[in-house]
């Protein structure tokens, strides 16, 4: 069933002192008058994919951990009970609360989660070819990068819009199983994609810096969390990326940026700037981080043009729901159209629900967030 995974976010009030439109907010140097935030942030429960890192046993498949009376399940239920106190509440009401997300990012989360589901051949009972689902994940990533590029190259790119786009990107990488993407037969494409992902983050931080939004008392409350999510999804591959050259040392550059602005990276379990020490950067890259913010300091436009020329801008090629019916039947295990037994797929353009109820503690839905 194609339904949007709940990303544990909900509407809230803004943290504003004067009005500003997301699409029109300036990112010009010295735009320190941005004392309000045109996007809404809310408190969300700690997601299960982070919780399990803390309570992970010797084996993720250990049935003992799944029992209602196990220490892990008790701790998870307690976590959710505590989360009820902040569910749907504005982030501004709970200063210092770690798990916050903008409603704009939550909407994108739903969109890209649905795109991910539509490209999973196993979920449709089909076999197209070995790397089909992996390339489907590649397409979803490129759809996100293409959307970011459209904003970045627009006439008046907004640092707020860029921020909620990378919020969603960070959440997607942490909540999605990207193993099949890492295993596609074009490893160079995966590495080059990670390079562009890094440039979206560094370019956004540069624009936040231009607008005087990269600081501890920023109107954007979840900078430490989102940076920890970008460092966290890389796992053990960050060191391998670093030795491939300066193009892949962006996780360490994130730490250097945070140190420059005295922002402590925290949020995802077990992740901090200590894992990616800034002093491991080359002198050239350290100088670039320390250099004053400027338009396209990280040359994102040029690098993305080269990337898209080689790999395109995403699309719907791997969306199974858009395949011809005859092709779906031919690739299905039972030679029937898998869409015949499914409800109509939800729209990818969903609004956030201000009255969304809190999930039942211990339900399967809790683990999918």
CSV table of C-alpha atoms in Angstrom, one decimal:
chain,number,residue,atom,x,y,z
A,1,UNK,CA,0.0,0.0,0.0
A,2,UNK,CA,1.5,3.3,-1.0
A,3,UNK,CA,1.0,5.6,1.9
A,4,UNK,CA,3.2,8.4,3.2
A,5,UNK,CA,5.3,7.4,6.1
A,6,UNK,CA,4.6,9.6,9.1
A,7,UNK,CA,7.7,11.7,9.7
A,8,UNK,CA,6.7,12.8,13.2
A,9,UNK,CA,6.1,16.4,12.5
A,10,UNK,CA,3.2,18.7,13.0
A,11,UNK,CA,2.1,22.4,12.5
A,12,UNK,CA,3.3,25.1,14.8
A,13,UNK,CA,3.4,28.8,15.3
A,14,UNK,CA,6.2,30.8,13.7
A,15,UNK,CA,9.1,32.5,15.5
A,16,UNK,CA,8.6,35.9,14.1
A,17,UNK,CA,9.0,39.6,14.9
A,18,UNK,CA,8.3,41.0,11.4
A,19,UNK,CA,7.0,39.4,8.2
A,20,UNK,CA,9.1,37.9,5.4
A,21,UNK,CA,8.1,35.6,2.5
A,22,UNK,CA,10.0,32.4,2.0
A,23,UNK,CA,10.3,33.0,-1.7
A,24,UNK,CA,11.4,36.5,-1.4
A,25,UNK,CA,13.8,36.4,1.6
A,26,UNK,CA,17.1,37.8,0.6
A,27,UNK,CA,20.4,36.0,1.0
A,28,UNK,CA,22.5,39.1,0.4
A,29,UNK,CA,25.6,39.7,2.6
A,30,UNK,CA,24.7,41.7,5.7
A,31,UNK,CA,21.0,40.8,5.6
A,32,UNK,CA,21.0,40.5,9.4
A,33,UNK,CA,17.6,42.0,9.5
A,34,UNK,CA,16.1,38.5,9.2
A,35,UNK,CA,15.0,38.3,12.8
A,36,UNK,CA,12.0,36.2,12.0
A,37,UNK,CA,11.4,32.8,10.3
A,38,UNK,CA,8.8,32.4,7.6
A,39,UNK,CA,8.7,28.7,8.0
A,40,UNK,CA,7.2,26.9,11.0
A,41,UNK,CA,9.1,24.5,13.2
A,42,UNK,CA,7.5,21.9,15.5
A,43,UNK,CA,8.7,19.4,18.1
A,44,UNK,CA,8.7,15.8,16.9
A,45,UNK,CA,9.3,12.5,18.7
A,46,UNK,CA,12.7,11.0,18.5
A,47,UNK,CA,12.4,8.7,15.5
A,48,UNK,CA,12.8,5.0,16.0
A,49,UNK,CA,15.7,4.8,13.5
A,50,UNK,CA,17.7,7.0,16.0
A,51,UNK,CA,16.4,5.3,19.1
A,52,UNK,CA,17.5,1.8,17.9
A,53,UNK,CA,21.1,3.1,17.6
A,54,UNK,CA,21.2,3.6,21.3
A,55,UNK,CA,19.4,0.3,22.2
A,56,UNK,CA,20.8,-1.9,19.5
A,57,UNK,CA,21.7,-5.4,20.7
A,58,UNK,CA,24.1,-7.9,19.3
A,59,UNK,CA,21.6,-8.6,16.5
A,60,UNK,CA,18.8,-6.4,15.0
A,61,UNK,CA,17.0,-9.7,14.4
A,62,UNK,CA,16.9,-10.7,18.0
A,63,UNK,CA,13.3,-11.5,18.8
A,64,UNK,CA,13.9,-10.8,22.4
A,65,UNK,CA,14.2,-7.1,21.7
A,66,UNK,CA,10.8,-7.1,20.0
A,67,UNK,CA,8.9,-8.5,23.0
A,68,UNK,CA,6.6,-6.0,24.7
A,69,UNK,CA,8.4,-6.6,28.0
A,70,UNK,CA,11.9,-6.3,26.8
A,71,UNK,CA,14.1,-3.4,28.1
A,72,UNK,CA,14.2,-1.8,24.6
A,73,UNK,CA,10.5,-1.9,24.0
A,74,UNK,CA,9.8,-0.5,27.5
A,75,UNK,CA,12.3,2.4,26.8
A,76,UNK,CA,10.7,3.1,23.4
A,77,UNK,CA,7.2,3.3,24.9
A,78,UNK,CA,8.5,5.6,27.6
A,79,UNK,CA,10.1,7.8,24.9
A,80,UNK,CA,6.7,8.0,23.1
A,81,UNK,CA,4.8,8.8,26.2
A,82,UNK,CA,7.2,11.7,26.9
A,83,UNK,CA,6.8,12.8,23.2
A,84,UNK,CA,3.1,13.2,23.7
A,85,UNK,CA,3.9,16.3,25.8
A,86,UNK,CA,5.4,18.1,22.9
A,87,UNK,CA,3.5,16.7,20.0
A,88,UNK,CA,2.1,19.4,17.6
A,89,UNK,CA,3.7,22.1,19.8
A,90,UNK,CA,5.7,25.0,18.4
A,91,UNK,CA,9.5,24.5,18.7
A,92,UNK,CA,9.7,28.0,20.3
A,93,UNK,CA,7.8,26.7,23.3
A,94,UNK,CA,10.5,24.2,24.1
A,95,UNK,CA,13.9,26.0,23.6
A,96,UNK,CA,16.7,23.5,23.6
A,97,UNK,CA,14.5,20.6,22.5
A,98,UNK,CA,16.5,18.5,20.1
A,99,UNK,CA,14.1,16.9,17.7
A,100,UNK,CA,12.4,19.7,15.7
A,101,UNK,CA,11.4,19.8,12.0
A,102,UNK,CA,9.8,22.4,9.8
A,103,UNK,CA,6.4,21.8,8.3
A,104,UNK,CA,7.8,22.5,4.8
A,105,UNK,CA,10.4,19.7,5.3
A,106,UNK,CA,7.7,17.4,6.6
A,107,UNK,CA,5.7,17.9,3.4
A,108,UNK,CA,8.8,17.1,1.3
A,109,UNK,CA,9.4,14.1,3.4
A,110,UNK,CA,6.0,12.7,2.5
A,111,UNK,CA,6.6,13.4,-1.2
A,112,UNK,CA,10.0,11.7,-1.4
A,113,UNK,CA,8.9,8.8,0.8
A,114,UNK,CA,6.1,8.1,-1.7
A,115,UNK,CA,8.6,8.4,-4.5
A,116,UNK,CA,10.8,5.8,-2.8
A,117,UNK,CA,7.9,3.4,-2.3
A,118,UNK,CA,6.9,3.6,-6.0
A,119,UNK,CA,10.4,2.5,-7.0
A,120,UNK,CA,10.6,-0.6,-4.8
A,121,UNK,CA,10.2,-3.7,-7.0
A,122,UNK,CA,10.0,-6.0,-4.1
A,123,UNK,CA,7.0,-4.1,-2.6
A,124,UNK,CA,5.2,-4.6,-5.9
A,125,UNK,CA,6.0,-8.3,-6.1
A,126,UNK,CA,8.1,-7.8,-9.2
A,127,UNK,CA,11.6,-8.5,-10.5
A,128,UNK,CA,12.8,-6.1,-13.2
A,129,UNK,CA,16.5,-6.4,-12.8
A,130,UNK,CA,19.0,-6.6,-9.9
A,131,UNK,CA,19.8,-3.0,-9.5
A,132,UNK,CA,16.3,-1.6,-10.4
A,133,UNK,CA,15.4,-0.5,-6.8
A,134,UNK,CA,18.9,0.9,-6.2
A,135,UNK,CA,18.6,3.0,-9.3
A,136,UNK,CA,15.2,4.0,-8.2
A,137,UNK,CA,16.7,5.4,-5.0
A,138,UNK,CA,19.3,7.2,-7.1
A,139,UNK,CA,16.4,8.8,-9.1
A,140,UNK,CA,14.7,10.0,-5.8
A,141,UNK,CA,18.0,11.5,-4.6
A,142,UNK,CA,18.5,13.3,-7.9
A,143,UNK,CA,14.9,14.6,-7.8
A,144,UNK,CA,15.8,16.3,-4.5
A,145,UNK,CA,19.1,17.7,-5.8
A,146,UNK,CA,17.3,19.0,-9.0
A,147,UNK,CA,14.7,20.8,-6.9
A,148,UNK,CA,17.5,22.3,-4.8
A,149,UNK,CA,19.3,23.4,-7.9
A,150,UNK,CA,16.2,25.1,-9.2
A,151,UNK,CA,15.9,27.2,-6.0
A,152,UNK,CA,19.6,27.9,-5.8
A,153,UNK,CA,19.7,29.2,-9.4
A,154,UNK,CA,16.5,31.2,-9.2
A,155,UNK,CA,16.4,35.0,-9.4
A,156,UNK,CA,16.1,35.4,-5.6
A,157,UNK,CA,17.1,32.2,-3.8
A,158,UNK,CA,15.8,32.0,-0.2
A,159,UNK,CA,18.0,30.7,2.6
A,160,UNK,CA,14.9,29.5,4.3
A,161,UNK,CA,13.7,27.5,1.3
A,162,UNK,CA,17.2,26.0,0.8
A,163,UNK,CA,17.2,25.1,4.5
A,164,UNK,CA,13.9,23.1,4.5
A,165,UNK,CA,15.1,21.3,1.3
A,166,UNK,CA,18.2,20.1,3.0
A,167,UNK,CA,16.2,19.3,6.2
A,168,UNK,CA,14.2,16.9,4.1
A,169,UNK,CA,17.2,15.5,2.4
A,170,UNK,CA,18.9,14.8,5.7
A,171,UNK,CA,15.8,13.1,7.1
A,172,UNK,CA,15.4,11.0,3.9
A,173,UNK,CA,18.9,9.7,4.1
A,174,UNK,CA,18.5,8.7,7.7
A,175,UNK,CA,15.0,7.2,7.5
A,176,UNK,CA,15.5,5.3,4.2
A,177,UNK,CA,17.3,2.0,3.6
A,178,UNK,CA,19.9,3.1,1.1
A,179,UNK,CA,21.8,-0.2,1.1
A,180,UNK,CA,20.6,-1.1,-2.4
A,181,UNK,CA,21.7,2.3,-3.7
A,182,UNK,CA,25.2,1.9,-2.3
A,183,UNK,CA,25.4,-1.4,-4.1
A,184,UNK,CA,24.4,-0.3,-7.7
A,185,UNK,CA,26.9,-1.3,-10.4
A,186,UNK,CA,27.9,2.4,-10.9
A,187,UNK,CA,30.0,3.2,-7.8
A,188,UNK,CA,31.4,6.3,-9.4
A,189,UNK,CA,27.9,7.7,-9.8
A,190,UNK,CA,27.2,7.1,-6.1
A,191,UNK,CA,30.4,8.9,-5.1
A,192,UNK,CA,29.7,11.9,-7.4
A,193,UNK,CA,26.1,12.0,-6.1
A,194,UNK,CA,27.5,12.2,-2.5
A,195,UNK,CA,29.7,15.0,-3.6
A,196,UNK,CA,26.7,17.0,-4.9
A,197,UNK,CA,24.8,16.3,-1.7
A,198,UNK,CA,27.8,17.7,0.2
A,199,UNK,CA,27.8,20.8,-1.9
A,200,UNK,CA,24.1,21.4,-1.3
A,201,UNK,CA,24.8,21.4,2.4
A,202,UNK,CA,27.9,23.7,2.2
A,203,UNK,CA,26.2,26.1,-0.2
A,204,UNK,CA,23.2,26.3,2.2
A,205,UNK,CA,25.5,27.1,5.1
A,206,UNK,CA,27.2,29.8,3.1
A,207,UNK,CA,23.8,31.3,2.3
A,208,UNK,CA,22.7,31.1,6.0
A,209,UNK,CA,26.0,32.9,6.8
A,210,UNK,CA,25.3,35.6,4.3
A,211,UNK,CA,21.9,36.2,5.9
A,212,UNK,CA,23.3,36.1,9.4
A,213,UNK,CA,21.2,33.0,10.2
A,214,UNK,CA,24.1,30.6,11.1
A,215,UNK,CA,24.4,31.1,14.8
A,216,UNK,CA,23.3,29.7,18.2
A,217,UNK,CA,20.4,32.0,18.5
A,218,UNK,CA,19.2,31.6,14.9
A,219,UNK,CA,15.5,31.7,14.2
A,220,UNK,CA,16.2,28.4,12.5
A,221,UNK,CA,16.2,26.1,15.6
A,222,UNK,CA,17.4,22.8,14.3
A,223,UNK,CA,20.8,23.6,12.7
A,224,UNK,CA,22.7,21.3,15.1
A,225,UNK,CA,20.3,18.4,14.5
A,226,UNK,CA,20.3,18.6,10.7
A,227,UNK,CA,24.1,18.8,10.6
A,228,UNK,CA,24.3,15.8,12.8
A,229,UNK,CA,22.0,13.9,10.5
A,230,UNK,CA,24.2,14.6,7.5
A,231,UNK,CA,27.2,13.4,9.4
A,232,UNK,CA,25.3,10.4,10.8
A,233,UNK,CA,24.0,8.8,7.6
A,234,UNK,CA,27.4,8.4,6.2
A,235,UNK,CA,28.4,5.9,8.8
A,236,UNK,CA,31.9,4.4,8.2
A,237,UNK,CA,32.0,5.8,4.6
A,238,UNK,CA,33.0,9.3,5.7
A,239,UNK,CA,36.7,8.3,6.1
A,240,UNK,CA,36.7,6.5,2.8
A,241,UNK,CA,35.2,9.6,1.2
A,242,UNK,CA,37.9,11.8,2.7
A,243,UNK,CA,40.8,9.9,1.1
A,244,UNK,CA,39.2,10.2,-2.4
A,245,UNK,CA,40.2,13.8,-2.5
A,246,UNK,CA,39.1,17.3,-1.5
A,247,UNK,CA,35.7,16.9,-3.3
A,248,UNK,CA,34.7,14.3,-0.7
A,249,UNK,CA,35.8,15.9,2.5
A,250,UNK,CA,32.6,17.9,3.0
A,251,UNK,CA,31.6,16.1,6.2
A,252,UNK,CA,34.7,17.6,7.8
A,253,UNK,CA,34.0,21.0,6.2
A,254,UNK,CA,30.6,20.9,8.0
A,255,UNK,CA,32.4,20.5,11.3
A,256,UNK,CA,34.7,23.4,10.4
A,257,UNK,CA,31.7,25.6,9.6
A,258,UNK,CA,30.1,24.7,12.9
A,259,UNK,CA,33.3,25.6,14.8
A,260,UNK,CA,33.5,28.9,12.9
A,261,UNK,CA,30.1,29.9,14.3
A,262,UNK,CA,30.4,28.2,17.7
A,263,UNK,CA,27.5,25.8,16.9
A,264,UNK,CA,27.7,22.5,18.6
A,265,UNK,CA,26.7,19.6,16.3
A,266,UNK,CA,24.3,17.3,18.2
A,267,UNK,CA,21.1,15.3,17.8
A,268,UNK,CA,21.6,12.0,16.1
A,269,UNK,CA,22.8,9.4,18.6
A,270,UNK,CA,26.6,9.0,18.8
A,271,UNK,CA,27.3,11.8,16.4
A,272,UNK,CA,29.2,15.0,17.1
A,273,UNK,CA,31.8,17.2,15.4
A,274,UNK,CA,34.5,15.1,17.2
A,275,UNK,CA,34.0,12.3,14.7
A,276,UNK,CA,34.9,14.6,11.8
A,277,UNK,CA,37.6,16.9,13.1
A,278,UNK,CA,38.1,20.2,11.2
A,279,UNK,CA,41.9,20.0,11.5
A,280,UNK,CA,41.9,17.2,9.0
A,281,UNK,CA,40.9,19.6,6.3
A,282,UNK,CA,43.5,20.8,3.8
A,283,UNK,CA,44.8,24.4,4.5
A,284,UNK,CA,43.1,25.4,1.2
A,285,UNK,CA,39.7,24.1,2.3
A,286,UNK,CA,40.0,25.6,5.8
A,287,UNK,CA,40.8,28.9,4.3
A,288,UNK,CA,37.7,28.6,2.1
A,289,UNK,CA,35.4,27.9,5.1
A,290,UNK,CA,36.9,30.8,7.0
A,291,UNK,CA,36.5,33.1,4.0
A,292,UNK,CA,33.6,35.6,4.2
A,293,UNK,CA,30.4,34.3,2.7
A,294,UNK,CA,29.9,35.2,-0.9
A,295,UNK,CA,27.6,34.3,-3.8
A,296,UNK,CA,28.1,30.6,-4.8
A,297,UNK,CA,31.4,30.3,-2.8
A,298,UNK,CA,31.4,26.6,-3.3
A,299,UNK,CA,30.8,26.7,-7.1
A,300,UNK,CA,27.6,24.7,-6.8
A,301,UNK,CA,26.2,25.9,-10.1
A,302,UNK,CA,29.2,24.8,-12.2
A,303,UNK,CA,29.5,21.5,-10.3
A,304,UNK,CA,25.8,20.7,-10.6
A,305,UNK,CA,25.8,21.5,-14.4
A,306,UNK,CA,28.6,19.0,-14.9
A,307,UNK,CA,26.8,16.4,-12.8
A,308,UNK,CA,23.4,16.8,-14.5
A,309,UNK,CA,25.1,16.7,-17.9
A,310,UNK,CA,26.4,13.3,-17.0
A,311,UNK,CA,23.5,11.9,-15.1
A,312,UNK,CA,20.4,14.0,-15.8
A,313,UNK,CA,18.0,15.6,-13.4
A,314,UNK,CA,16.0,12.8,-11.9
A,315,UNK,CA,12.6,12.0,-13.3
A,316,UNK,CA,10.1,9.2,-13.2
A,317,UNK,CA,11.8,6.5,-15.2
A,318,UNK,CA,11.9,4.1,-12.2
A,319,UNK,CA,8.3,4.9,-11.0
A,320,UNK,CA,6.6,1.6,-11.3
A,321,UNK,CA,3.1,3.2,-11.2
A,322,UNK,CA,4.0,4.9,-14.4
A,323,UNK,CA,5.1,1.8,-16.3
A,324,UNK,CA,2.9,0.4,-19.0
A,325,UNK,CA,0.5,-2.2,-17.6
A,326,UNK,CA,1.8,-4.9,-19.9
A,327,UNK,CA,5.3,-4.3,-18.7
A,328,UNK,CA,4.2,-4.5,-15.0
A,329,UNK,CA,2.4,-7.8,-15.7
A,330,UNK,CA,5.4,-9.2,-17.5
A,331,UNK,CA,7.7,-8.5,-14.6
A,332,UNK,CA,5.3,-9.5,-11.8
A,333,UNK,CA,5.9,-12.9,-10.1
A,334,UNK,CA,2.2,-13.8,-10.7
A,335,UNK,CA,1.9,-12.1,-14.1
A,336,UNK,CA,-0.8,-9.9,-12.8
A,337,UNK,CA,-0.7,-6.1,-12.6
A,338,UNK,CA,0.3,-5.4,-9.0
A,339,UNK,CA,-1.7,-2.1,-9.1
A,340,UNK,CA,-4.9,-4.1,-9.4
A,341,UNK,CA,-4.6,-5.1,-5.8
A,342,UNK,CA,-3.6,-1.8,-4.4
A,343,UNK,CA,-5.5,1.4,-3.5
A,344,UNK,CA,-4.8,4.4,-5.6
A,345,UNK,CA,-1.5,6.0,-4.6
A,346,UNK,CA,-1.7,9.1,-2.5
A,347,UNK,CA,-0.7,12.4,-4.1
A,348,UNK,CA,2.9,13.4,-3.7
A,349,UNK,CA,1.7,16.9,-3.1
A,350,UNK,CA,0.1,16.5,0.4
A,351,UNK,CA,-0.5,19.2,2.9
A,352,UNK,CA,0.4,18.8,6.5
A,353,UNK,CA,-2.4,17.9,8.8
A,354,UNK,CA,-2.7,20.4,11.7
A,355,UNK,CA,-5.0,17.9,13.6
A,356,UNK,CA,-2.9,14.8,13.0
A,357,UNK,CA,-3.4,12.6,16.1
A,358,UNK,CA,-0.4,11.2,18.0
A,359,UNK,CA,0.3,7.6,17.1
A,360,UNK,CA,-0.7,4.8,19.4
A,361,UNK,CA,2.3,3.8,21.6
A,362,UNK,CA,3.8,0.5,20.6
A,363,UNK,CA,2.1,0.5,17.1
A,364,UNK,CA,3.9,-0.6,14.0
A,365,UNK,CA,3.6,2.9,12.7
A,366,UNK,CA,5.9,4.2,15.4
A,367,UNK,CA,8.7,2.1,14.0
A,368,UNK,CA,8.2,3.4,10.5
A,369,UNK,CA,8.9,7.0,11.4
